[in-house]
Amino acid sequence: MSARPARINLERLLSRLEMLGEIGQVIGPNGERGCARLALTDADREGRDLVVAWMRELDLDLHIDAIGNVFATYLGLEPDLAPVMTGSHIDTVRTGGRFDGNLGVLAGLEVIHSLQDAQIRPQRSVTVAFFTDEEGARFAPDMLGSLVYVGGLGLEEALEIIAADDGARLGDELQRIGYAGPVPCPGVQFPESFVELHIEQGPILEDEGFGIGVVEGVQGISWTELTISGQSAHAGTTPMRLRHDPVYAAAVITTFVRDLTRHHGGDQVGTVGRIDIHPNLVNVIGSSVTMTVDLRHTDERVLLDAEQRLEQICAEVAAEEGVEISHRSLARFEPVVFDSEMVRLVEEVAKDLGHRTRRMPSGAGHDAQMLARVCPSAMIFVPSINGLSHNLAEDTHPSDIAAGAEVLYEVLTRRAGTPLTASGVPEQE
Amino acid sequence: MSARPARINLERLLSRLEMLGEIGQVIGPNGERGCARLALTDADREGRDLVVAWMRELDLDLHIDAIGNVFATYLGLEPDLAPVMTGSHIDTVRTGGRFDGNLGVLAGLEVIHSLQDAQIRPQRSVTVAFFTDEEGARFAPDMLGSLVYVGGLGLEEALEIIAADDGARLGDELQRIGYAGPVPCPGVQFPESFVELHIEQGPILEDEGFGIGVVEGVQGISWTELTISGQSAHAGTTPMRLRHDPVYAAAVITTFVRDLTRHHGGDQVGTVGRIDIHPNLVNVIGSSVTMTVDLRHTDERVLLDAEQRLEQICAEVAAEEGVEISHRSLARFEPVVFDSEMVRLVEEVAKDLGHRTRRMPSGAGHDAQMLARVCPSAMIFVPSINGLSHNLAEDTHPSDIAAGAEVLYEVLTRRAGTPLTASGVPEQE
């Protein structure tokens, strides 16, 4: 493989990842270099300004829409045709890494830069985009920018969203950082297709020795917040038979969630990530517990079944322990199935380039699942070292970054149509 | 019973409870009148000053020791004999009630006041004491003043203790509020006996319809803090088989604690009151959990067995889930068995006064368990409404307060020896 001339300039891509990663950089206790660029903060503006400057250097056709999504287009030979689009996001979580989102945006930019270097102009235009507030870490829900772009959430409603932490209004912050653009939302001319390169954010590819993940779809997500009300009492003086202990109820539900994943098996995942006890003291039986249950599955019917079983165990434990349990849905997304032709193209290209591929669902949400509502879409995954993401130590080997970017190059150019697309495929080496 | 002339003046006792309760008063959301008089704060000083003023009004022999314990003695006919002692504490937890501790001190004062009113001078002196920092809510450990008094903790060591919340040094605070007394610690002449009146702080007496609890001893207490280290990862992208989830491990341990109490039955209680997850987010598998396990039993062998089983389940779940679990003992007190003669006396007196009595262990720690190290000791419990304590809504019916104070009167006078002791027993009415 090493003899084949590179489609993209890996050094340049790594250097841009490095530069963008320095904005909002957070150094971990063991020297990990992560990022905190929450959506629409000063750090986000600085990151946006840097990427926009690179887009301008390439003389791309730049558009910013009313929710702050940025689109940069390399015009094709037939600029009236709908463009092929790639992209992702550059906002991060509070203790995020340098690759989540950033890789997809900068690899897209690198594909365009490489096309220009090689003086290749495809039939269709190629657009690289970054979408506002994909993480949802400051403004809920996540994937907000792409959701508004495809018409899944009204612009006015989105602009009114208040940050959970600092109380800022989304519309005000967008104005403040100068990214409330003139292009209307939802979009008017949607792309011909969309493909997003992203780190896996999980351990499967590394664990099983695959180089490229061919993403077939996104798991359905069900987030439920449970509030359990019991009766606070003295841990020493209250006999077991008179207790109404919400912490015990929370523990029963937590072990149930694990049992449920064993029962459903396969792709079913279930997680209790948050438990808040009041008053949370060693010698006091809790008065109340707030906890979250995160259930995901690729099959909507299985996900519905899991939700139903969760409700059932809650009713059972509430009756048994004499506590009250109320439910609140924090998020609910049905599973997304990517366009089969796009998925096959990603797989074919990756195999053509000599990579071991694995078809897999995405466990996390991505902008591509929003774009799938308006055009044929797919995703390319590259391995995450130790499966880590949303973590300062998030990392991906440069060889995997190169592989992912080259697959992206090839998918975009094949989709955009260019006589030179076939020039670098392995068969010819 | 109502025909019998009262031994004590209930109105005066309730009025003093009311006045002391107004110092550091905290009004709850539903109008509950609770207290925050953390040890050695300004509110504690104010409370101490009020009680000491009442002691002076009765012309009692007042002594303050080097850890701030206050002893007020009504001299008997034979002042060289060791006194009988009663007492408790007047410090409270942050959201405490008006009865925990206060009742035992003010009922003891009321007994002496009533003896004076009736011009009864017993053979032995009668001492009422309040001990410093029984709650341990500001300076750990709890029962600190009585522990130092009986020689269980060195004075110098105790004075160096730093408040968890505000960083103050115990010795400095004691000086500041003017209660670092001249009497040496540990005590030199210990009392002939000690009896403490206290609210039950639990629901058993009310639930089972008893008026007086005859406390046979104090449950052994074992507090363990467990720190569970797992591996933080994305809740959507990490397959179940690759997880090392400390939250799941914590849930297994929590349900085990409940199973353990079922297994041991009887007086065994076990509580998980505190669980702190890091990072505690809906879509992130926890990296670590800190939790506490509170185990109590009246039988040291059973408590040791419970601790051993807890260690075993921790080892099992650690191996199974691939997490690390470390243990730290936060507190460990062996069960205390009160003097059988003193216990029988409390029971006999309560029955003589026509009360339904129930022998029971104390689930909570009390100053009496420290005094039990140096003299025959016992406790009298009166019912807590709804079993509530360490709660602004803590309350006890006036009739139960009267009953408890009269039992206290009778136990103290029988123990102190006075020719008039038998004048008011029911048999003579």
JSON list of N, CA and C in Angstrom, two decimals, chain A residues 201 203-204 207-208 223 234-237 239 241-243 247-248 258 262 270-276 280-283 292 296 321 363-364, chain B residues 201 203-204 207-208 223 234-237 239 241-243 247-248 258 262 270-277 280-282 292 296 321 363-364:
[
{"chain": "A", "resi": 201, "resn": "GLN", "atom": "N", "xyz": [-15.20, 6.35, 18.49]},
{"chain": "A", "resi": 201, "resn": "GLN", "atom": "CA", "xyz": [-15.57, 6.68, 19.88]},
{"chain": "A", "resi": 201, "resn": "GLN", "atom": "C", "xyz": [-15.89, 5.46, 20.70]},
{"chain": "A", "resi": 203, "resn": "PRO", "atom": "N", "xyz": [-14.56, 0.95, 21.25]},
{"chain": "A", "resi": 203, "resn": "PRO", "atom": "CA", "xyz": [-13.40, 0.06, 21.16]},
{"chain": "A", "resi": 203, "resn": "PRO", "atom": "C", "xyz": [-13.49, -1.06, 20.13]},
{"chain": "A", "resi": 204, "resn": "ILE", "atom": "N", "xyz": [-14.59, -1.14, 19.38]},
{"chain": "A", "resi": 204, "resn": "ILE", "atom": "CA", "xyz": [-14.82, -2.35, 18.58]},
{"chain": "A", "resi": 204, "resn": "ILE", "atom": "C", "xyz": [-13.78, -2.54, 17.48]},
{"chain": "A", "resi": 207, "resn": "ASP", "atom": "N", "xyz": [-10.47, -3.40, 18.96]},
{"chain": "A", "resi": 207, "resn": "ASP", "atom": "CA", "xyz": [-10.55, -4.69, 19.65]},
{"chain": "A", "resi": 207, "resn": "ASP", "atom": "C", "xyz": [-10.58, -5.84, 18.66]},
{"chain": "A", "resi": 208, "resn": "GLU", "atom": "N", "xyz": [-11.23, -5.63, 17.53]},
{"chain": "A", "resi": 208, "resn": "GLU", "atom": "CA", "xyz": [-11.38, -6.72, 16.57]},
{"chain": "A", "resi": 208, "resn": "GLU", "atom": "C", "xyz": [-10.43, -6.59, 15.38]},
{"chain": "A", "resi": 223, "resn": "TRP", "atom": "N", "xyz": [-33.36, 8.06, 26.39]},
{"chain": "A", "resi": 223, "resn": "TRP", "atom": "CA", "xyz": [-32.84, 8.53, 27.68]},
{"chain": "A", "resi": 223, "resn": "TRP", "atom": "C", "xyz": [-34.02, 8.81, 28.59]},
{"chain": "A", "resi": 234, "resn": "HIS", "atom": "N", "xyz": [-33.28, 7.59, 59.78]},
{"chain": "A", "resi": 234, "resn": "HIS", "atom": "CA", "xyz": [-31.99, 7.30, 60.40]},
{"chain": "A", "resi": 234, "resn": "HIS", "atom": "C", "xyz": [-31.58, 5.87, 60.03]},
{"chain": "A", "resi": 235, "resn": "ALA", "atom": "N", "xyz": [-30.36, 5.73, 59.56]},
{"chain": "A", "resi": 235, "resn": "ALA", "atom": "CA", "xyz": [-29.89, 4.42, 59.11]},
{"chain": "A", "resi": 235, "resn": "ALA", "atom": "C", "xyz": [-29.72, 3.43, 60.25]},
{"chain": "A", "resi": 236, "resn": "GLY", "atom": "N", "xyz": [-29.58, 3.94, 61.47]},
{"chain": "A", "resi": 236, "resn": "GLY", "atom": "CA", "xyz": [-29.36, 3.03, 62.59]},
{"chain": "A", "resi": 236, "resn": "GLY", "atom": "C", "xyz": [-30.63, 2.63, 63.30]},
{"chain": "A", "resi": 237, "resn": "THR", "atom": "N", "xyz": [-31.63, 3.49, 63.26]},
{"chain": "A", "resi": 237, "resn": "THR", "atom": "CA", "xyz": [-32.79, 3.29, 64.12]},
{"chain": "A", "resi": 237, "resn": "THR", "atom": "C", "xyz": [-34.04, 2.84, 63.36]},
{"chain": "A", "resi": 239, "resn": "PRO", "atom": "N", "xyz": [-35.94, 0.07, 61.35]},
{"chain": "A", "resi": 239, "resn": "PRO", "atom": "CA", "xyz": [-35.90, -1.35, 60.98]},
{"chain": "A", "resi": 239, "resn": "PRO", "atom": "C", "xyz": [-36.10, -1.53, 59.48]},
{"chain": "A", "resi": 241, "resn": "ARG", "atom": "N", "xyz": [-37.93, -3.45, 57.76]},
{"chain": "A", "resi": 241, "resn": "ARG", "atom": "CA", "xyz": [-39.30, -3.64, 57.28]},
{"chain": "A", "resi": 241, "resn": "ARG", "atom": "C", "xyz": [-40.06, -2.32, 57.16]},
{"chain": "A", "resi": 242, "resn": "LEU", "atom": "N", "xyz": [-39.54, -1.25, 57.79]},
{"chain": "A", "resi": 242, "resn": "LEU", "atom": "CA", "xyz": [-40.25, 0.03, 57.75]},
{"chain": "A", "resi": 242, "resn": "LEU", "atom": "C", "xyz": [-39.61, 1.02, 56.78]},
{"chain": "A", "resi": 243, "resn": "ARG", "atom": "N", "xyz": [-38.70, 0.52, 55.95]},
{"chain": "A", "resi": 243, "resn": "ARG", "atom": "CA", "xyz": [-37.96, 1.43, 55.07]},
{"chain": "A", "resi": 243, "resn": "ARG", "atom": "C", "xyz": [-38.64, 1.63, 53.72]},
{"chain": "A", "resi": 247, "resn": "VAL", "atom": "N", "xyz": [-32.61, 4.60, 47.34]},
{"chain": "A", "resi": 247, "resn": "VAL", "atom": "CA", "xyz": [-31.28, 4.18, 46.86]},
{"chain": "A", "resi": 247, "resn": "VAL", "atom": "C", "xyz": [-31.31, 2.69, 46.54]},
{"chain": "A", "resi": 248, "resn": "TYR", "atom": "N", "xyz": [-31.99, 1.93, 47.38]},
{"chain": "A", "resi": 248, "resn": "TYR", "atom": "CA", "xyz": [-32.14, 0.49, 47.08]},
{"chain": "A", "resi": 248, "resn": "TYR", "atom": "C", "xyz": [-32.92, 0.32, 45.78]},
{"chain": "A", "resi": 258, "resn": "ARG", "atom": "N", "xyz": [-28.65, -3.94, 33.42]},
{"chain": "A", "resi": 258, "resn": "ARG", "atom": "CA", "xyz": [-27.63, -4.88, 32.95]},
{"chain": "A", "resi": 258, "resn": "ARG", "atom": "C", "xyz": [-28.28, -6.21, 32.51]},
{"chain": "A", "resi": 262, "resn": "ARG", "atom": "N", "xyz": [-28.37, -8.33, 28.78]},
{"chain": "A", "resi": 262, "resn": "ARG", "atom": "CA", "xyz": [-28.06, -9.75, 28.63]},
{"chain": "A", "resi": 262, "resn": "ARG", "atom": "C", "xyz": [-29.23, -10.45, 27.93]},
{"chain": "A", "resi": 270, "resn": "GLY", "atom": "N", "xyz": [-27.15, -0.62, 27.54]},
{"chain": "A", "resi": 270, "resn": "GLY", "atom": "CA", "xyz": [-27.94, 0.06, 28.55]},
{"chain": "A", "resi": 270, "resn": "GLY", "atom": "C", "xyz": [-27.00, 0.55, 29.64]},
{"chain": "A", "resi": 271, "resn": "THR", "atom": "N", "xyz": [-27.20, 1.77, 30.08]},
{"chain": "A", "resi": 271, "resn": "THR", "atom": "CA", "xyz": [-26.26, 2.39, 31.01]},
{"chain": "A", "resi": 271, "resn": "THR", "atom": "C", "xyz": [-26.98, 3.24, 32.03]},
{"chain": "A", "resi": 272, "resn": "VAL", "atom": "N", "xyz": [-26.63, 3.07, 33.29]},
{"chain": "A", "resi": 272, "resn": "VAL", "atom": "CA", "xyz": [-26.99, 4.06, 34.30]},
{"chain": "A", "resi": 272, "resn": "VAL", "atom": "C", "xyz": [-25.73, 4.86, 34.57]},
{"chain": "A", "resi": 273, "resn": "GLY", "atom": "N", "xyz": [-25.74, 6.11, 34.12]},
{"chain": "A", "resi": 273, "resn": "GLY", "atom": "CA", "xyz": [-24.54, 6.94, 34.22]},
{"chain": "A", "resi": 273, "resn": "GLY", "atom": "C", "xyz": [-24.61, 7.96, 35.34]},
{"chain": "A", "resi": 274, "resn": "ARG", "atom": "N", "xyz": [-25.83, 8.29, 35.76]},
{"chain": "A", "resi": 274, "resn": "ARG", "atom": "CA", "xyz": [-26.00, 9.37, 36.74]},
{"chain": "A", "resi": 274, "resn": "ARG", "atom": "C", "xyz": [-26.94, 8.91, 37.85]},
{"chain": "A", "resi": 275, "resn": "ILE", "atom": "N", "xyz": [-26.51, 9.07, 39.08]},
{"chain": "A", "resi": 275, "resn": "ILE", "atom": "CA", "xyz": [-27.37, 8.84, 40.25]},
{"chain": "A", "resi": 275, "resn": "ILE", "atom": "C", "xyz": [-27.10, 9.98, 41.22]},
{"chain": "A", "resi": 276, "resn": "ASP", "atom": "N", "xyz": [-28.13, 10.73, 41.56]},
{"chain": "A", "resi": 276, "resn": "ASP", "atom": "CA", "xyz": [-28.01, 11.80, 42.55]},
{"chain": "A", "resi": 276, "resn": "ASP", "atom": "C", "xyz": [-28.94, 11.49, 43.71]},
{"chain": "A", "resi": 280, "resn": "ASN", "atom": "N", "xyz": [-27.72, 12.13, 50.64]},
{"chain": "A", "resi": 280, "resn": "ASN", "atom": "CA", "xyz": [-26.41, 11.55, 50.30]},
{"chain": "A", "resi": 280, "resn": "ASN", "atom": "C", "xyz": [-25.44, 11.53, 51.47]},
{"chain": "A", "resi": 281, "resn": "LEU", "atom": "N", "xyz": [-25.90, 10.97, 52.59]},
{"chain": "A", "resi": 281, "resn": "LEU", "atom": "CA", "xyz": [-25.06, 10.87, 53.79]},
{"chain": "A", "resi": 281, "resn": "LEU", "atom": "C", "xyz": [-24.98, 9.41, 54.24]},
{"chain": "A", "resi": 282, "resn": "VAL", "atom": "N", "xyz": [-23.84, 9.07, 54.83]},
{"chain": "A", "resi": 282, "resn": "VAL", "atom": "CA", "xyz": [-23.57, 7.68, 55.19]},
{"chain": "A", "resi": 282, "resn": "VAL", "atom": "C", "xyz": [-24.65, 7.09, 56.09]},
{"chain": "A", "resi": 283, "resn": "ASN", "atom": "N", "xyz": [-25.19, 7.87, 57.02]},
{"chain": "A", "resi": 283, "resn": "ASN", "atom": "CA", "xyz": [-26.08, 7.31, 58.04]},
{"chain": "A", "resi": 283, "resn": "ASN", "atom": "C", "xyz": [-27.52, 7.78, 57.89]},
{"chain": "A", "resi": 292, "resn": "THR", "atom": "N", "xyz": [-30.52, 8.34, 35.73]},
{"chain": "A", "resi": 292, "resn": "THR", "atom": "CA", "xyz": [-30.80, 8.29, 34.30]},
{"chain": "A", "resi": 292, "resn": "THR", "atom": "C", "xyz": [-30.56, 6.87, 33.78]},
{"chain": "A", "resi": 296, "resn": "ARG", "atom": "N", "xyz": [-30.09, 1.86, 24.16]},
{"chain": "A", "resi": 296, "resn": "ARG", "atom": "CA", "xyz": [-29.89, 2.06, 22.70]},
{"chain": "A", "resi": 296, "resn": "ARG", "atom": "C", "xyz": [-30.00, 0.73, 21.97]},
{"chain": "A", "resi": 321, "resn": "GLU", "atom": "N", "xyz": [-41.06, -1.65, 47.44]},
{"chain": "A", "resi": 321, "resn": "GLU", "atom": "CA", "xyz": [-40.31, -0.87, 48.43]},
{"chain": "A", "resi": 321, "resn": "GLU", "atom": "C", "xyz": [-41.14, 0.27, 49.01]},
{"chain": "A", "resi": 363, "resn": "GLY", "atom": "N", "xyz": [-23.10, 3.89, 17.78]},
{"chain": "A", "resi": 363, "resn": "GLY", "atom": "CA", "xyz": [-23.77, 3.96, 19.08]},
{"chain": "A", "resi": 363, "resn": "GLY", "atom": "C", "xyz": [-24.05, 5.39, 19.49]},
{"chain": "A", "resi": 364, "resn": "ALA", "atom": "N", "xyz": [-23.26, 6.29, 18.95]},
{"chain": "A", "resi": 364, "resn": "ALA", "atom": "CA", "xyz": [-23.44, 7.71, 19.27]},
{"chain": "A", "resi": 364, "resn": "ALA", "atom": "C", "xyz": [-24.23, 8.39, 18.16]},
{"chain": "B", "resi": 201, "resn": "GLN", "atom": "N", "xyz": [-35.61, 8.39, 67.94]},
{"chain": "B", "resi": 201, "resn": "GLN", "atom": "CA", "xyz": [-35.05, 8.69, 66.61]},
{"chain": "B", "resi": 201, "resn": "GLN", "atom": "C", "xyz": [-35.40, 7.61, 65.59]},
{"chain": "B", "resi": 203, "resn": "PRO", "atom": "N", "xyz": [-38.83, 4.59, 64.42]},
{"chain": "B", "resi": 203, "resn": "PRO", "atom": "CA", "xyz": [-40.29, 4.45, 64.42]},
{"chain": "B", "resi": 203, "resn": "PRO", "atom": "C", "xyz": [-40.84, 3.29, 65.26]},
{"chain": "B", "resi": 204, "resn": "ILE", "atom": "N", "xyz": [-39.97, 2.53, 65.93]},
{"chain": "B", "resi": 204, "resn": "ILE", "atom": "CA", "xyz": [-40.43, 1.26, 66.51]},
{"chain": "B", "resi": 204, "resn": "ILE", "atom": "C", "xyz": [-41.46, 1.47, 67.61]},
{"chain": "B", "resi": 207, "resn": "ASP", "atom": "N", "xyz": [-44.68, 2.70, 66.17]},
{"chain": "B", "resi": 207, "resn": "ASP", "atom": "CA", "xyz": [-45.24, 1.68, 65.29]},
{"chain": "B", "resi": 207, "resn": "ASP", "atom": "C", "xyz": [-45.86, 0.54, 66.08]},
{"chain": "B", "resi": 208, "resn": "GLU", "atom": "N", "xyz": [-45.24, 0.18, 67.18]},
{"chain": "B", "resi": 208, "resn": "GLU", "atom": "CA", "xyz": [-45.71, -0.96, 67.96]},
{"chain": "B", "resi": 208, "resn": "GLU", "atom": "C", "xyz": [-46.51, -0.55, 69.19]},
{"chain": "B", "resi": 223, "resn": "TRP", "atom": "N", "xyz": [-18.96, 1.52, 59.54]},
{"chain": "B", "resi": 223, "resn": "TRP", "atom": "CA", "xyz": [-19.10, 2.37, 58.35]},
{"chain": "B", "resi": 223, "resn": "TRP", "atom": "C", "xyz": [-17.91, 2.13, 57.44]},
{"chain": "B", "resi": 234, "resn": "HIS", "atom": "N", "xyz": [-17.97, 5.73, 26.50]},
{"chain": "B", "resi": 234, "resn": "HIS", "atom": "CA", "xyz": [-19.20, 6.24, 25.88]},
{"chain": "B", "resi": 234, "resn": "HIS", "atom": "C", "xyz": [-20.31, 5.21, 26.05]},
{"chain": "B", "resi": 235, "resn": "ALA", "atom": "N", "xyz": [-21.45, 5.65, 26.54]},
{"chain": "B", "resi": 235, "resn": "ALA", "atom": "CA", "xyz": [-22.55, 4.74, 26.83]},
{"chain": "B", "resi": 235, "resn": "ALA", "atom": "C", "xyz": [-23.16, 4.15, 25.56]},
{"chain": "B", "resi": 236, "resn": "GLY", "atom": "N", "xyz": [-22.96, 4.82, 24.42]},
{"chain": "B", "resi": 236, "resn": "GLY", "atom": "CA", "xyz": [-23.57, 4.33, 23.19]},
{"chain": "B", "resi": 236, "resn": "GLY", "atom": "C", "xyz": [-22.67, 3.42, 22.39]},
{"chain": "B", "resi": 237, "resn": "THR", "atom": "N", "xyz": [-21.37, 3.62, 22.51]},
{"chain": "B", "resi": 237, "resn": "THR", "atom": "CA", "xyz": [-20.44, 2.98, 21.58]},
{"chain": "B", "resi": 237, "resn": "THR", "atom": "C", "xyz": [-19.66, 1.84, 22.22]},
{"chain": "B", "resi": 239, "resn": "PRO", "atom": "N", "xyz": [-19.53, -1.76, 23.75]},
{"chain": "B", "resi": 239, "resn": "PRO", "atom": "CA", "xyz": [-20.32, -2.98, 23.90]},
{"chain": "B", "resi": 239, "resn": "PRO", "atom": "C", "xyz": [-20.32, -3.44, 25.37]},
{"chain": "B", "resi": 241, "resn": "ARG", "atom": "N", "xyz": [-19.83, -6.24, 26.71]},
{"chain": "B", "resi": 241, "resn": "ARG", "atom": "CA", "xyz": [-18.77, -7.18, 27.12]},
{"chain": "B", "resi": 241, "resn": "ARG", "atom": "C", "xyz": [-17.44, -6.48, 27.40]},
{"chain": "B", "resi": 242, "resn": "LEU", "atom": "N", "xyz": [-17.30, -5.22, 26.94]},
{"chain": "B", "resi": 242, "resn": "LEU", "atom": "CA", "xyz": [-16.02, -4.52, 27.14]},
{"chain": "B", "resi": 242, "resn": "LEU", "atom": "C", "xyz": [-16.12, -3.49, 28.28]},
{"chain": "B", "resi": 243, "resn": "ARG", "atom": "N", "xyz": [-17.18, -3.54, 29.05]},
{"chain": "B", "resi": 243, "resn": "ARG", "atom": "CA", "xyz": [-17.38, -2.51, 30.08]},
{"chain": "B", "resi": 243, "resn": "ARG", "atom": "C", "xyz": [-16.76, -2.89, 31.42]},
{"chain": "B", "resi": 247, "resn": "VAL", "atom": "N", "xyz": [-20.59, 1.87, 38.37]},
{"chain": "B", "resi": 247, "resn": "VAL", "atom": "CA", "xyz": [-21.96, 2.14, 38.82]},
{"chain": "B", "resi": 247, "resn": "VAL", "atom": "C", "xyz": [-22.73, 0.83, 38.95]},
{"chain": "B", "resi": 248, "resn": "TYR", "atom": "N", "xyz": [-22.50, -0.05, 37.98]},
{"chain": "B", "resi": 248, "resn": "TYR", "atom": "CA", "xyz": [-23.13, -1.37, 38.06]},
{"chain": "B", "resi": 248, "resn": "TYR", "atom": "C", "xyz": [-22.63, -2.11, 39.30]},
{"chain": "B", "resi": 258, "resn": "ARG", "atom": "N", "xyz": [-28.96, -5.19, 51.14]},
{"chain": "B", "resi": 258, "resn": "ARG", "atom": "CA", "xyz": [-30.33, -5.51, 51.51]},
{"chain": "B", "resi": 258, "resn": "ARG", "atom": "C", "xyz": [-30.50, -7.02, 51.73]},
{"chain": "B", "resi": 262, "resn": "ARG", "atom": "N", "xyz": [-31.64, -9.37, 55.10]},
{"chain": "B", "resi": 262, "resn": "ARG", "atom": "CA", "xyz": [-32.65, -10.43, 55.07]},
{"chain": "B", "resi": 262, "resn": "ARG", "atom": "C", "xyz": [-32.05, -11.73, 55.61]},
{"chain": "B", "resi": 270, "resn": "GLY", "atom": "N", "xyz": [-28.74, -2.40, 57.46]},
{"chain": "B", "resi": 270, "resn": "GLY", "atom": "CA", "xyz": [-27.68, -2.09, 56.51]},
{"chain": "B", "resi": 270, "resn": "GLY", "atom": "C", "xyz": [-28.18, -1.04, 55.54]},
{"chain": "B", "resi": 271, "resn": "THR", "atom": "N", "xyz": [-27.36, -0.06, 55.27]},
{"chain": "B", "resi": 271, "resn": "THR", "atom": "CA", "xyz": [-27.80, 1.09, 54.48]},
{"chain": "B", "resi": 271, "resn": "THR", "atom": "C", "xyz": [-26.69, 1.57, 53.56]},
{"chain": "B", "resi": 272, "resn": "VAL", "atom": "N", "xyz": [-27.05, 1.78, 52.30]},
{"chain": "B", "resi": 272, "resn": "VAL", "atom": "CA", "xyz": [-26.17, 2.56, 51.42]},
{"chain": "B", "resi": 272, "resn": "VAL", "atom": "C", "xyz": [-26.82, 3.93, 51.31]},
{"chain": "B", "resi": 273, "resn": "GLY", "atom": "N", "xyz": [-26.18, 4.91, 51.92]},
{"chain": "B", "resi": 273, "resn": "GLY", "atom": "CA", "xyz": [-26.77, 6.25, 51.98]},
{"chain": "B", "resi": 273, "resn": "GLY", "atom": "C", "xyz": [-26.13, 7.22, 51.02]},
{"chain": "B", "resi": 274, "resn": "ARG", "atom": "N", "xyz": [-24.90, 6.93, 50.61]},
{"chain": "B", "resi": 274, "resn": "ARG", "atom": "CA", "xyz": [-24.17, 7.88, 49.77]},
{"chain": "B", "resi": 274, "resn": "ARG", "atom": "C", "xyz": [-23.55, 7.15, 48.58]},
{"chain": "B", "resi": 275, "resn": "ILE", "atom": "N", "xyz": [-23.79, 7.69, 47.40]},
{"chain": "B", "resi": 275, "resn": "ILE", "atom": "CA", "xyz": [-23.14, 7.21, 46.17]},
{"chain": "B", "resi": 275, "resn": "ILE", "atom": "C", "xyz": [-22.74, 8.44, 45.36]},
{"chain": "B", "resi": 276, "resn": "ASP", "atom": "N", "xyz": [-21.45, 8.58, 45.11]},
{"chain": "B", "resi": 276, "resn": "ASP", "atom": "CA", "xyz": [-20.97, 9.68, 44.27]},
{"chain": "B", "resi": 276, "resn": "ASP", "atom": "C", "xyz": [-20.30, 9.09, 43.04]},
{"chain": "B", "resi": 277, "resn": "ILE", "atom": "N", "xyz": [-20.85, 9.45, 41.90]},
{"chain": "B", "resi": 277, "resn": "ILE", "atom": "CA", "xyz": [-20.33, 8.91, 40.63]},
{"chain": "B", "resi": 277, "resn": "ILE", "atom": "C", "xyz": [-19.51, 9.99, 39.93]},
{"chain": "B", "resi": 280, "resn": "ASN", "atom": "N", "xyz": [-20.72, 11.21, 36.34]},
{"chain": "B", "resi": 280, "resn": "ASN", "atom": "CA", "xyz": [-22.15, 11.35, 36.66]},
{"chain": "B", "resi": 280, "resn": "ASN", "atom": "C", "xyz": [-22.96, 12.01, 35.53]},
{"chain": "B", "resi": 281, "resn": "LEU", "atom": "N", "xyz": [-22.81, 11.45, 34.33]},
{"chain": "B", "resi": 281, "resn": "LEU", "atom": "CA", "xyz": [-23.51, 11.97, 33.15]},
{"chain": "B", "resi": 281, "resn": "LEU", "atom": "C", "xyz": [-24.33, 10.85, 32.52]},
{"chain": "B", "resi": 282, "resn": "VAL", "atom": "N", "xyz": [-25.44, 11.24, 31.94]},
{"chain": "B", "resi": 282, "resn": "VAL", "atom": "CA", "xyz": [-26.39, 10.26, 31.40]},
{"chain": "B", "resi": 282, "resn": "VAL", "atom": "C", "xyz": [-25.75, 9.31, 30.38]},
{"chain": "B", "resi": 292, "resn": "THR", "atom": "N", "xyz": [-20.88, 4.53, 50.46]},
{"chain": "B", "resi": 292, "resn": "THR", "atom": "CA", "xyz": [-20.71, 4.13, 51.86]},
{"chain": "B", "resi": 292, "resn": "THR", "atom": "C", "xyz": [-21.67, 3.00, 52.19]},
{"chain": "B", "resi": 296, "resn": "ARG", "atom": "N", "xyz": [-25.05, -2.31, 61.03]},
{"chain": "B", "resi": 296, "resn": "ARG", "atom": "CA", "xyz": [-25.17, -2.25, 62.49]},
{"chain": "B", "resi": 296, "resn": "ARG", "atom": "C", "xyz": [-25.77, -3.53, 63.02]},
{"chain": "B", "resi": 321, "resn": "GLU", "atom": "N", "xyz": [-16.64, -7.77, 37.06]},
{"chain": "B", "resi": 321, "resn": "GLU", "atom": "CA", "xyz": [-16.84, -6.58, 36.23]},
{"chain": "B", "resi": 321, "resn": "GLU", "atom": "C", "xyz": [-15.51, -5.97, 35.79]},
{"chain": "B", "resi": 363, "resn": "GLY", "atom": "N", "xyz": [-30.19, 2.12, 67.88]},
{"chain": "B", "resi": 363, "resn": "GLY", "atom": "CA", "xyz": [-29.54, 2.03, 66.58]},
{"chain": "B", "resi": 363, "resn": "GLY", "atom": "C", "xyz": [-28.52, 3.14, 66.38]},
{"chain": "B", "resi": 364, "resn": "ALA", "atom": "N", "xyz": [-28.73, 4.23, 67.09]},
{"chain": "B", "resi": 364, "resn": "ALA", "atom": "CA", "xyz": [-27.82, 5.38, 66.97]},
{"chain": "B", "resi": 364, "resn": "ALA", "atom": "C", "xyz": [-26.84, 5.38, 68.14]}
]
